[in-house]
Coordinates of C-alpha atoms (C1' of nucleotides) and ligand atoms in Angstrom, one line a residue:
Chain I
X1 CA 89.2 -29.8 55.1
X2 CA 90.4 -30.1 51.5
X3 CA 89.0 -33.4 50.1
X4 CA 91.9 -33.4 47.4
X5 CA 94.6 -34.4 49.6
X6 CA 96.2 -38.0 49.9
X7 CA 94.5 -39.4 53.2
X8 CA 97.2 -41.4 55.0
X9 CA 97.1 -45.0 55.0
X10 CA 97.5 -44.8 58.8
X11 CA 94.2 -43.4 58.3
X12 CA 92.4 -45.6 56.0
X13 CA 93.4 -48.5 58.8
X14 CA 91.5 -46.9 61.6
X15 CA 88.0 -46.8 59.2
X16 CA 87.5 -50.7 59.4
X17 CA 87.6 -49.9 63.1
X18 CA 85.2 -47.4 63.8
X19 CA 83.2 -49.6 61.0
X20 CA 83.3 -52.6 63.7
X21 CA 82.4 -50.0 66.6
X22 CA 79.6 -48.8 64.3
X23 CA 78.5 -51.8 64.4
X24 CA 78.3 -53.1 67.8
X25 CA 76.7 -49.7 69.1
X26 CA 74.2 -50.4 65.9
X27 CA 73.6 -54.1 67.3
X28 CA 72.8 -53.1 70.6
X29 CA 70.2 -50.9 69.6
X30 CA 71.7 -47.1 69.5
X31 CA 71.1 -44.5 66.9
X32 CA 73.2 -42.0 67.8
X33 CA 77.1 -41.7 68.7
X34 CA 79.6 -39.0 69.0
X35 CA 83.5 -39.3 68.9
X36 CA 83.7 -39.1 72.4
X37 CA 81.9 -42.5 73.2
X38 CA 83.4 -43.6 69.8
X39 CA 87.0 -42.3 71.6
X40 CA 86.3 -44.4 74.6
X41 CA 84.9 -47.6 73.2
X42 CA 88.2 -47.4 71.3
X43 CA 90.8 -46.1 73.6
X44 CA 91.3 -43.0 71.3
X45 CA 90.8 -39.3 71.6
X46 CA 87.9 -38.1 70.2
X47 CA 90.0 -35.3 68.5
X48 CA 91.4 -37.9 66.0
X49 CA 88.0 -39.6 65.6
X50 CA 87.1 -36.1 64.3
X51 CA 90.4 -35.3 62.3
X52 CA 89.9 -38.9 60.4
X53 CA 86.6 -38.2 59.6
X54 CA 86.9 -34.4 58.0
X55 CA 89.5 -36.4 55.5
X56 CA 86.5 -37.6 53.9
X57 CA 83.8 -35.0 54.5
X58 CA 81.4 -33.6 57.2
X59 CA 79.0 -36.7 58.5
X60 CA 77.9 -35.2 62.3
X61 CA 76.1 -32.6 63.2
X62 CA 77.1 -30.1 66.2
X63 CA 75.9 -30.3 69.6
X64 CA 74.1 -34.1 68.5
X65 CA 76.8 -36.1 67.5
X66 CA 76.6 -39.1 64.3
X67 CA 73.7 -40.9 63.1
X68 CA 75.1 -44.3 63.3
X69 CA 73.4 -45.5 60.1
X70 CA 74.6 -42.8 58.3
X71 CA 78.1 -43.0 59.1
X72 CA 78.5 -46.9 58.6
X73 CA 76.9 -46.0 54.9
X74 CA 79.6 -43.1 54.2
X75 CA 82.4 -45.1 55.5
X76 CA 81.8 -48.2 53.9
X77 CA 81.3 -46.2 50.6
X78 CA 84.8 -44.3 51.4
X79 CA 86.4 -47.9 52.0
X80 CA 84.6 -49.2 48.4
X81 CA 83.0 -51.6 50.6
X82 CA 79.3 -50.8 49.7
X83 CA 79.4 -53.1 47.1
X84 CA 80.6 -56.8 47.2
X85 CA 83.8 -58.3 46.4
X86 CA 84.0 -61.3 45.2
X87 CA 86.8 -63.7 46.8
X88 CA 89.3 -66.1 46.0
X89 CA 90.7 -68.8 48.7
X90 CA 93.5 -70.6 47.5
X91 CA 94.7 -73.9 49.6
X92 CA 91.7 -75.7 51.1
X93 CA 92.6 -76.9 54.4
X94 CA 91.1 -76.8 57.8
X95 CA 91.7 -72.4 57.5
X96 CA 89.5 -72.6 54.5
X97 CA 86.9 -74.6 56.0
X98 CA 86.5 -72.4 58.9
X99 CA 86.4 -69.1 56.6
X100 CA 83.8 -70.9 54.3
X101 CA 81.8 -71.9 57.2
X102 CA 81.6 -68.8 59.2
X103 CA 81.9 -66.4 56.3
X104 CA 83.1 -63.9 59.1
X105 CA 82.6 -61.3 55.4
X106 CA 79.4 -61.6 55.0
X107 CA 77.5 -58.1 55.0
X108 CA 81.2 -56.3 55.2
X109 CA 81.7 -56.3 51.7
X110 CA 83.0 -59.3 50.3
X111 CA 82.2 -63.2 49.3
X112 CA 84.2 -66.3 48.7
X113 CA 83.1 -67.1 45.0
X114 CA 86.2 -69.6 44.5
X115 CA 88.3 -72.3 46.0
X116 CA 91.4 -74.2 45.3
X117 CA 93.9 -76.7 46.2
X118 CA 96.7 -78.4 44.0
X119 CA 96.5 -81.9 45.9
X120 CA 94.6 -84.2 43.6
X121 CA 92.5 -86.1 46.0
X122 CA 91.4 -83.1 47.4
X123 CA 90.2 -81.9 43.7
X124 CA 86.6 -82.3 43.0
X125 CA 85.6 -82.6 46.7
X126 CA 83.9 -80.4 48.8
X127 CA 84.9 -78.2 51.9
X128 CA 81.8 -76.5 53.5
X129 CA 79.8 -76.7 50.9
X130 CA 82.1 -75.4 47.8
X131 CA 84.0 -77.0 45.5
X132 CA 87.1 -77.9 45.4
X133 CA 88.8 -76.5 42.2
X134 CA 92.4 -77.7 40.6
X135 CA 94.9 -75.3 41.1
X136 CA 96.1 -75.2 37.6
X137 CA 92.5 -73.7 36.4
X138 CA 93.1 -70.6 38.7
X139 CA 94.8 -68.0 36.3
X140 CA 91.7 -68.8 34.1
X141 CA 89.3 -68.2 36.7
X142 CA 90.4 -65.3 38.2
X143 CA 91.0 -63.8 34.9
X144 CA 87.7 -64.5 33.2
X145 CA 85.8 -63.3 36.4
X146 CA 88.1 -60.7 36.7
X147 CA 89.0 -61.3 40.6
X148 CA 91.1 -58.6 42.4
X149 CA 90.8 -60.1 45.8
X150 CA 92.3 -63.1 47.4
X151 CA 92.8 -65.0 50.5
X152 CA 96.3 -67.1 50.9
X153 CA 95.9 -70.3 52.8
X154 CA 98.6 -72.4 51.7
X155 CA 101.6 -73.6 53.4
X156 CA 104.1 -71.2 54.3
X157 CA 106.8 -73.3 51.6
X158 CA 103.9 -72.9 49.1
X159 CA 103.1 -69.2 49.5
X160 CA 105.3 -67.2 47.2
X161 CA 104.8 -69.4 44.3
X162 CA 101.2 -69.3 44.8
X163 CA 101.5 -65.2 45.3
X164 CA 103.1 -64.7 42.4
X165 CA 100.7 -67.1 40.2
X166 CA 98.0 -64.6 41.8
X167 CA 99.9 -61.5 41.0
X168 CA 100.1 -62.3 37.0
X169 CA 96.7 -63.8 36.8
X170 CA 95.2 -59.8 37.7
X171 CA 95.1 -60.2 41.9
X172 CA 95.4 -56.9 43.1
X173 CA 94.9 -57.2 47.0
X174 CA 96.8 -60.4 48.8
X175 CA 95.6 -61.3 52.5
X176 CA 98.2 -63.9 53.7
X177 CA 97.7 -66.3 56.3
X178 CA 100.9 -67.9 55.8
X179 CA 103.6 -66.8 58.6
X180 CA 106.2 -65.8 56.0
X181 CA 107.5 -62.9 54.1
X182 CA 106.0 -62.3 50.9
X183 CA 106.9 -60.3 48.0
X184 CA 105.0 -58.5 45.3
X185 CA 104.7 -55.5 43.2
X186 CA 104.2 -52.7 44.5
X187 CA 100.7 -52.5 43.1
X188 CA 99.7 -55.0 44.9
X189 CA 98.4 -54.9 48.7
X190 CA 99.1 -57.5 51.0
X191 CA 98.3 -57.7 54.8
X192 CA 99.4 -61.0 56.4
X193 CA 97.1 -62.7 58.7
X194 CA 99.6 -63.4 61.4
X195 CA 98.5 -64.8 64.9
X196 CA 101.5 -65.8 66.4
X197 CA 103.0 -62.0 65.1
X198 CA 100.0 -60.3 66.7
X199 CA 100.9 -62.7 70.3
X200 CA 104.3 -62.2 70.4
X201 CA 103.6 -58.0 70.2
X202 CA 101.7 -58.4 73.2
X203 CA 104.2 -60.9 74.9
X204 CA 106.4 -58.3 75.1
X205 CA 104.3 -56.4 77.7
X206 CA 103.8 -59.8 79.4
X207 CA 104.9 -59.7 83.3
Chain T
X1 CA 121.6 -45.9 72.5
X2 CA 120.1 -45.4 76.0
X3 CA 118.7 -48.6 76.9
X4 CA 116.0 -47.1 79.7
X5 CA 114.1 -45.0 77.1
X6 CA 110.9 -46.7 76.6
X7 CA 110.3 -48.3 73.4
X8 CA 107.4 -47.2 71.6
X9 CA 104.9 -49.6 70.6
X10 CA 105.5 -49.3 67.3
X11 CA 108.8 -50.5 67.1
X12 CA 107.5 -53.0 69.2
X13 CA 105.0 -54.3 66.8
X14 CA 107.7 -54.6 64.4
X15 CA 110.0 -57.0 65.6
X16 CA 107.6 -59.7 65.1
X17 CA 107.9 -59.0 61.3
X18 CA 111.4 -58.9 61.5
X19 CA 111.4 -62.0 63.0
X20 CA 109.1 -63.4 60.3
X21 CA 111.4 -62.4 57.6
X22 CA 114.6 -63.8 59.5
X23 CA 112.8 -67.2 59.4
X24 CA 112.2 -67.5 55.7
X25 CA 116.1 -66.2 55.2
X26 CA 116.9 -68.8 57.6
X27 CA 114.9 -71.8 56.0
X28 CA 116.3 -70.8 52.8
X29 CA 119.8 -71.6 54.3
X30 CA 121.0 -68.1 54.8
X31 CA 123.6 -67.3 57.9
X32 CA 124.2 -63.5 57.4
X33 CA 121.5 -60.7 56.2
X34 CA 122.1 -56.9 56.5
X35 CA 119.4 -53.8 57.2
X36 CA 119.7 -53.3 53.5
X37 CA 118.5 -56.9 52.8
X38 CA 116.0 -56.7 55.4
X39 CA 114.4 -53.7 54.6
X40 CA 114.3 -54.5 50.7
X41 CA 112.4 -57.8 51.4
X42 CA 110.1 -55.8 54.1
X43 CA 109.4 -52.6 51.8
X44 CA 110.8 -50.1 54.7
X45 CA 114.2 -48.7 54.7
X46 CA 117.3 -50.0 56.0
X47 CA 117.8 -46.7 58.7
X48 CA 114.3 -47.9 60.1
X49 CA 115.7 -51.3 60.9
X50 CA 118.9 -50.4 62.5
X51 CA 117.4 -47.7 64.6
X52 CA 114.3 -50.4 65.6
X53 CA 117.4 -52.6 66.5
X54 CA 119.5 -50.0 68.3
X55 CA 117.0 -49.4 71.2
X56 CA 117.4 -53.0 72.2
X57 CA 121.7 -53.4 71.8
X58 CA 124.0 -54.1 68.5
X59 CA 123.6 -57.0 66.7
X60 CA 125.2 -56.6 63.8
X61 CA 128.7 -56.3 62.8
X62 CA 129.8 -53.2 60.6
X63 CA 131.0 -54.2 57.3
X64 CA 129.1 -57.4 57.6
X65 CA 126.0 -57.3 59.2
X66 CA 123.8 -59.5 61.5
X67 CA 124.0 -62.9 62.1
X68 CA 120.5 -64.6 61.4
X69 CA 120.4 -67.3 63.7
X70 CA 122.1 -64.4 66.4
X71 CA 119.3 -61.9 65.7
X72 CA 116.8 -64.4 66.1
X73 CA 117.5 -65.1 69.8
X74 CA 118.2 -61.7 70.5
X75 CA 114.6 -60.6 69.4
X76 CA 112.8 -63.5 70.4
X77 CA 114.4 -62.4 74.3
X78 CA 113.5 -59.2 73.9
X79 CA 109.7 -59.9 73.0
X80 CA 109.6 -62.8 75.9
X81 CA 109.2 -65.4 73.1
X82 CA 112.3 -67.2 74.1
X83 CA 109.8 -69.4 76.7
X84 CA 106.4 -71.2 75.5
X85 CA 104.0 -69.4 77.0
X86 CA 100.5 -71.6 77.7
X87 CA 97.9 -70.2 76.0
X88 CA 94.4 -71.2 76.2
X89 CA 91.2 -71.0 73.6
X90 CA 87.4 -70.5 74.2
X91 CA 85.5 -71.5 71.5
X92 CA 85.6 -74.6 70.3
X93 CA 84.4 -73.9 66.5
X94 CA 86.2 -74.3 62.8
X95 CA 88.7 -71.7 63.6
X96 CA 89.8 -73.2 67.0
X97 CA 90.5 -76.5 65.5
X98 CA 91.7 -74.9 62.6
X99 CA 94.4 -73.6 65.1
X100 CA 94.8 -76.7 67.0
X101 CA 95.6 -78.7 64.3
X102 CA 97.9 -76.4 62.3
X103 CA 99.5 -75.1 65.5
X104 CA 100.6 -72.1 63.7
X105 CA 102.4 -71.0 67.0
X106 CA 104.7 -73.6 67.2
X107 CA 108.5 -72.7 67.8
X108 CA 107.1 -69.2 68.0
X109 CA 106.9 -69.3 71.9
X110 CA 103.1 -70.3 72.3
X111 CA 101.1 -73.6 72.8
X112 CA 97.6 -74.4 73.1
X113 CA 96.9 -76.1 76.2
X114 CA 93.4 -75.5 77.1
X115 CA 90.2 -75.5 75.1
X116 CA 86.7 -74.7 76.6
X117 CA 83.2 -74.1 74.9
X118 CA 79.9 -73.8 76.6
X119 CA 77.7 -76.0 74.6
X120 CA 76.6 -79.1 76.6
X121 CA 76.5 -81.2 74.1
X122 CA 80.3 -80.2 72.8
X123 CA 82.0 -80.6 76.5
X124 CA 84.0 -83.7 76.9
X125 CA 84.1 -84.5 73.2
X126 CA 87.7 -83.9 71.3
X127 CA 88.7 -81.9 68.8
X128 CA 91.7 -82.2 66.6
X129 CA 92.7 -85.1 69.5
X130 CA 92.4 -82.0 72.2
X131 CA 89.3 -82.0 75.2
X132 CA 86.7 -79.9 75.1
X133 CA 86.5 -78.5 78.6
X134 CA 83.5 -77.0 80.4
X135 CA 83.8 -73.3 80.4
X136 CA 82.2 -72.9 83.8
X137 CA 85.7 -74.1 84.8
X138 CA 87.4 -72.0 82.9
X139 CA 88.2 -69.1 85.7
X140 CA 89.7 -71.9 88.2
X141 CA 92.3 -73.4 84.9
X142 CA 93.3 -70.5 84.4
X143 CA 93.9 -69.2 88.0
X144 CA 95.5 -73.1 88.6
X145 CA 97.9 -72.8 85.6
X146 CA 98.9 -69.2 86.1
X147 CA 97.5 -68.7 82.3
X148 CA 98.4 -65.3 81.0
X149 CA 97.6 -65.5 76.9
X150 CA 93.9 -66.2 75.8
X151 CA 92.5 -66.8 72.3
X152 CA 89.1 -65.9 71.9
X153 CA 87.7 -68.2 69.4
X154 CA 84.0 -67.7 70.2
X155 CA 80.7 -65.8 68.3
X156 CA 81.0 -61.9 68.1
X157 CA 77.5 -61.9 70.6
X158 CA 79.6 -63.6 73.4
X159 CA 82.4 -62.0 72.9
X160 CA 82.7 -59.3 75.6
X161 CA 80.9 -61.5 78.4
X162 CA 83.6 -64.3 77.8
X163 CA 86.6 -61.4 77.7
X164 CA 85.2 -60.1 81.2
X165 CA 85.6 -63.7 82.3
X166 CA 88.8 -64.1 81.1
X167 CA 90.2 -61.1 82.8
X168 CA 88.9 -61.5 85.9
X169 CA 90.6 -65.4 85.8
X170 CA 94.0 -63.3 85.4
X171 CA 94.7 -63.1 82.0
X172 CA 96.6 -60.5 80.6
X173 CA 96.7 -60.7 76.6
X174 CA 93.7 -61.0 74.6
X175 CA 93.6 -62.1 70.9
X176 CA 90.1 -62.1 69.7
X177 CA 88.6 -63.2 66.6
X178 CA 85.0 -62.4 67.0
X179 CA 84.9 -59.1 64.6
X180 CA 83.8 -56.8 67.5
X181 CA 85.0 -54.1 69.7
X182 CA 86.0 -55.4 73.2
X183 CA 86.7 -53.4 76.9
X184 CA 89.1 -54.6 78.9
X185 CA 91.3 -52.8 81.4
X186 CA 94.4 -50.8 80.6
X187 CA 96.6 -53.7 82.1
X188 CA 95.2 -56.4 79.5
X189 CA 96.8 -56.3 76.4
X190 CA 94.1 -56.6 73.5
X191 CA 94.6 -57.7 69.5
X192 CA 92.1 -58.3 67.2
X193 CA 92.8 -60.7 64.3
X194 CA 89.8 -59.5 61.8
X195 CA 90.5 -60.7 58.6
X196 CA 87.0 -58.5 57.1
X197 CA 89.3 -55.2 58.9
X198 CA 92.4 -56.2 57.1
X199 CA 90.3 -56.6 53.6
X200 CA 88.3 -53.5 53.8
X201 CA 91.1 -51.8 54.2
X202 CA 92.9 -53.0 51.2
X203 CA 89.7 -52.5 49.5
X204 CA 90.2 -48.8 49.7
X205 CA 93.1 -49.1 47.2
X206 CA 91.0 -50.9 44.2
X207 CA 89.5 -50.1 41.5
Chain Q
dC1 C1' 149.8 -54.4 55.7
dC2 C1' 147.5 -51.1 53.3
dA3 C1' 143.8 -49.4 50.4
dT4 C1' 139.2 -50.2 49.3
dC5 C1' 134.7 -51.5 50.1
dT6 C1' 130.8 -52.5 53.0
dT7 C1' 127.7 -51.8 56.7
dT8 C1' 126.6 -50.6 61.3
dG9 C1' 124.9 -47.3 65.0
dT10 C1' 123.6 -42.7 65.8
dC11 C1' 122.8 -37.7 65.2
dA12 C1' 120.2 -34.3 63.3
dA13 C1' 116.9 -32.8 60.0
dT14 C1' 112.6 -33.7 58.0
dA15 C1' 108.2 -35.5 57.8
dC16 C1' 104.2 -37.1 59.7
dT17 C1' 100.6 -37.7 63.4
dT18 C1' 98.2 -36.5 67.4
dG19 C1' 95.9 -33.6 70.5
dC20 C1' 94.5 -29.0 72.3
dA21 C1' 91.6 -25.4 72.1
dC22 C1' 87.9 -22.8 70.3
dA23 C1' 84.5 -20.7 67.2
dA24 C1' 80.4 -22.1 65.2
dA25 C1' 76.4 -24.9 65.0
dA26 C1' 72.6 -27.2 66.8
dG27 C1' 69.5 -29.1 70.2
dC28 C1' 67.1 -28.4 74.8
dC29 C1' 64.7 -26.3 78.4
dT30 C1' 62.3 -22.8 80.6
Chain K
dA1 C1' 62.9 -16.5 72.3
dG2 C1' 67.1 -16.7 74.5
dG3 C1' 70.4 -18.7 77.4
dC4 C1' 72.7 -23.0 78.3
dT5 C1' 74.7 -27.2 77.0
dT6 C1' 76.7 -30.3 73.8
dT7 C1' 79.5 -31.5 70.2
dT8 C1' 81.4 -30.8 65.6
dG9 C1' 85.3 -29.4 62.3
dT10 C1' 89.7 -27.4 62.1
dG11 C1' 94.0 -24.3 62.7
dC12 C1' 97.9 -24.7 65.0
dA13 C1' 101.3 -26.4 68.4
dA14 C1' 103.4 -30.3 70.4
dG15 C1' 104.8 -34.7 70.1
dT16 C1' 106.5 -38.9 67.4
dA17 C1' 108.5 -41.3 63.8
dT18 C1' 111.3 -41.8 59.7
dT19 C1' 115.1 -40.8 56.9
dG20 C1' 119.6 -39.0 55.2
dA21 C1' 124.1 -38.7 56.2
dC22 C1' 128.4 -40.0 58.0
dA23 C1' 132.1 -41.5 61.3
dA24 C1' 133.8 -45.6 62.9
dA25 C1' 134.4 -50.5 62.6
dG26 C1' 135.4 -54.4 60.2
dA27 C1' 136.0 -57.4 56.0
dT28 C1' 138.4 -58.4 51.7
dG29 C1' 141.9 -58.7 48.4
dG30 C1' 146.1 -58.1 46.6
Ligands
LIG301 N1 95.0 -73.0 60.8 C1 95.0 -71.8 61.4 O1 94.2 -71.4 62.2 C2 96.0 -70.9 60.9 C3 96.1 -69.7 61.5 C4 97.0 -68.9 61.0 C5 97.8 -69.2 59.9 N2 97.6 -70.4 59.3 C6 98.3 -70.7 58.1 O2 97.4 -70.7 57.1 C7 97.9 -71.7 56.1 C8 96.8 -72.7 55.9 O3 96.4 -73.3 57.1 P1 95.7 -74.8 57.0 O4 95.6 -75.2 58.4 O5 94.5 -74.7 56.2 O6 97.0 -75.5 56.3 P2 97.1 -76.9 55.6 O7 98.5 -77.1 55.4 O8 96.3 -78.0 56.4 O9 96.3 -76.7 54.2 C9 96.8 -76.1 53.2 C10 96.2 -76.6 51.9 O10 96.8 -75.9 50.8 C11 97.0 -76.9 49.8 N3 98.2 -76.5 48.9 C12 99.5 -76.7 49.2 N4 100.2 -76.2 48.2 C13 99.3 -75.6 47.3 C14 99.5 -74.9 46.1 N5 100.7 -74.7 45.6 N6 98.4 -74.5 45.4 C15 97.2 -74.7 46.0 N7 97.0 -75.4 47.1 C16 98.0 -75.8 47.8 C17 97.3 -78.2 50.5 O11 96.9 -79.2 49.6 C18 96.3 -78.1 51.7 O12 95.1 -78.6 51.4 C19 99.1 -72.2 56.7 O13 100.2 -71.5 56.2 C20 99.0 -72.0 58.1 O14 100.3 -71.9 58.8 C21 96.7 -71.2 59.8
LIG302 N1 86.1 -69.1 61.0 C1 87.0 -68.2 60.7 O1 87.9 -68.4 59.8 C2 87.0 -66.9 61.3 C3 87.8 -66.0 60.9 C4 87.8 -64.8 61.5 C5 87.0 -64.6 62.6 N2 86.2 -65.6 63.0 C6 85.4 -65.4 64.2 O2 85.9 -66.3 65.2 C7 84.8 -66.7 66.0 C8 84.8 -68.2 66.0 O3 84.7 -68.8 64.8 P1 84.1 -70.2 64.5 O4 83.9 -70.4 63.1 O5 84.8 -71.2 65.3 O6 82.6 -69.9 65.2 P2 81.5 -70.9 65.7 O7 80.4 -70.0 66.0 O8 81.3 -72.0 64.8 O9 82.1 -71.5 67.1 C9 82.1 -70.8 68.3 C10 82.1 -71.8 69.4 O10 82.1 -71.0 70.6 C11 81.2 -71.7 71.5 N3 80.7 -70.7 72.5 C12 79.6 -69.8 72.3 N4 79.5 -69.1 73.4 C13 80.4 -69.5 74.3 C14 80.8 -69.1 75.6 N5 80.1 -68.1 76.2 N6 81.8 -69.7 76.2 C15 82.5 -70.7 75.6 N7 82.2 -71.1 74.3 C16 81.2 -70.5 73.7 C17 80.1 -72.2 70.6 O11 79.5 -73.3 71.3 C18 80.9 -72.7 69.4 O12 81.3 -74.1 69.6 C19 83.6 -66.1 65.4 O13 83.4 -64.9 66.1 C20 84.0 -65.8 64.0 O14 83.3 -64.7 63.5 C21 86.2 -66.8 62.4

DNA sequence: CCATCTTTGTCAATACTTGCACAAAAGCCT
DNA sequence: AGGCTTTTGTGCAAGTATTGACAAAGATGG
C-alpha cells in the first residue's frame, strides 16, 4: 500500500491497542501472533488488523504470522514512542500522586520530569517523591526544557486557564483529566481523561 | 426520525461529550445553546449534532435552539444516567482513593459504594473514610446489591483473574485501569481508561 | 402583522471505514 | 521435492458515518 497517504486518525487510535495486546501475549511468554488471535483477543476482524498494518508497511510474514518483538518495535517507532517523552503534570493532588506513584508510562514512552500546583502550602513539598513546583515558574520550565507533553490535573474551574497558560508556553499535546470542555488551537491535541464519560457510554447498554 | 432504528455506538459514545460541554455552558450561567454553538466548542459540525440528537427525539426549538438544562435531562434519560447507579472498586491503591476522594462521578449518575482489595494486611483498614473489604466476598456484595458497574482499580497481572470474578458475580460494565487487554463475554460491556493509550496516540502527531 | 432572521430536523449526496475474498508467500510434513 | 496448510497484504464491494442543503418553524423588531 502506498506509504504516502494520510493514515486516518481512526487508525492511529487502534495502534496503542494492538501495542497493549502486544504486550500481554509478550508477557505471557509467546513469540509469535497473527491478526487472527490479535482479532480475537480484541474483538476485531483480523482483515482490519491487516489493513491498519499495511498503512505503515509489511511486518508479518505469510503462512507464520508476526514476530511479536518485532512488531511492538515498528509500532512504537510508527507512534514516535521509541524514544521517551518527557512529562509535565500540572495540579498536584491525590490524581497526581497516584500517576507519580504507579508511573503506569513507564517503558511506553514517556516520563513525568515536572510537577506543579499554584496553592502555596503545597509549593516546595513533596508528592511521591517529586517536588512540588510554583505554578508561576511553569512557562519557564516548559520552555527552557522544551516540553510538548502534558498531563491536566487541576480542577475542572481551573482547567482552561491552566490550558491555555500550557498552549503559549510551547505544549503541543494536552491529556485532560478534568470533566470539562476544553478549547485550544487546533495544533494542539487533546484527549480528556473522562471516567464518568467512559461509564455513562456503557450505562446506556445497562439492563 | 424513526425511533426503532438502533443507534450506533458511536453516536452513543457521543452524548457523554455533549453532555460534558452542556455542563460547562451551564456553570457559566448559560440557559439556551444551539448545534452551531455546540459543535464550535466540540470541533465537529453542527449537522453532526442535530442528527446525533434526532435519533433520540427533538429538543431544540427552530429559530432558537435547545434549552440547556432541557437537553441535559433528555440525554442523561437516554444514557440511563438519570438514576445513581452503585458502582463498586477492586483495588484499593492511589488511584482508587484518588477516585474516592474526588468522586469525579458525582451528579453524573454513579457512586462508589464498595471497595475490596486482597491484601491481608489492607482489609478492614479505610481509605479516604471508605472500608476496605475482603475480596473473597466480593462475588456475594455484588450478587446481594444487584451491582451492575465495576471499576477495576487493581495491578495489570491481576487484572483478567479479578474481571472473570467480577462477571461471574453479575456485573455487566467493566472500566479497567490496569493497561492490559481483558476477555469478557459479549454481554459485559468493557472500557479501558489507559492514560499511556491516550498519550501514545497523541504522540503520533509531534515533532 | 408582516418581513426578516435564525435554527432545527431531515434527506440525499459524499466521504470514510470495514470486511470479503483471493493470489501469493512461506512453513511443514511425508 | 512436492503437496498441503496457514496466513499475509490488498483490490474491491458493501456498509457506515458525515456533511451540505433546504423546507419548515419559530423568534424578533418595527
Ligand atoms: N481523582 C480521580 O481519580 C480523578 C479521576 C478523573 C478525573 N479527575 C479530575 O482530575 C482533576 C484532579 O483531581 P484531584 O483529585 O487531584 O483534584 P484536587 O482538586 O484534589 O487537586 C487539584 C490540585 O490542583 C491544584 N490547582 C488548582 N488550581 C491550579 C492552578 N491554576 N494551577 C496549578 N495548580 C492548581 C490544587 O491546588 C490541587 O492541589 C480534577 O479535575 C478531577 O475531577 C480525578
Ligand atoms: N495510578 C494511576 O494514576 C493509574 C493510572 C492509570 C492506570 N493505573 C493502573 O490502575 C491500577 C491500579 O493503580 P494503583 O496505583 O492503585 O495500583 P497499586 O498496585 O498500587 O494498587 C493495586 C491494589 O490492588 C490490590 N490487589 C491486587 N490484586 C488484587 C486482587 N486479585 N483482588 C483485589 N485487590 C487486589 C493490591 O493489594 C493493591 O492495593 C494499576 O493497574 C495501574 O497501572 C493507574
Amino acid at each position: 500500500m502506498a506509504r504516502f497517504e494520510k493514515v486516518p486518525d481512526i487508525v492511529i487510535g487502534r495502534l496503542p491497542v494492538y501495542l497493549r495486546a502486544l504486550t500481554r501475549l509478550a508477557s505471557e511468554g509467546q513469540e509469535i501472533t497473527s491478526s487472527q488471535q490479535l482479532g480475537k483477543m480484541l474483538g476485531v476482524s483480523s482483515a482490519q488488523i491487516r489493513k491498519d498494518l499495511s498503512y505503515f508497511g509489511e511486518f508479518g510474514k505469510q503462512g507464520m504470522g508476526y514476530n511479536i518483538a518485532h512488531l511492538q518495535e515498528q509500532l512504537s517507532a510508527i507512534l514516535k514512542v521509541d524514544r521517551e517523552w518527557e512529562v509535565v503534570v500540572v495540579g498536584a493532588g491525590p490524581l497526581a500522586e497516584a500517576l507519580i506513584r504507579e508511573d503506569p508510562f513507564a517503558g511506553k514512552g514517556f516520563r513525568i520530569v515536572a510537577l506543579f500546583d499554584s496553592r502555596p502550602e503545597r509549593i516546595g513539598q513533596r508528592l511521591a517523591g517529586m517536588e512540588i513546583l510554583d505554578s508561576a515558574q511553569l512557562p519557564e520550565v516548559v520552555r527552557q526544557r522544551g516540553l510538548k507533553v502534558a498531563i491536566l490535573a487541576v480542577p475542572a474551574a481551573e482547567a482552561q486557564q491552566v490550558a491555555d497558560t500550557l498552549v503559549a508556553a510551547g505544549i503541543k499535546a494536552i491529556l485532560s483529566y478534568a470533566s470539562t470542555t476544553l478549547s485550544v488551537p487546533p495544533e494542539v491535541r487533546l484527549q480528556y481523561n473522562d471516567a464518568a464519560a467512559q461509564l455513562q457510554r456503557m450505562a446506556y447498554y445497562l439492563q
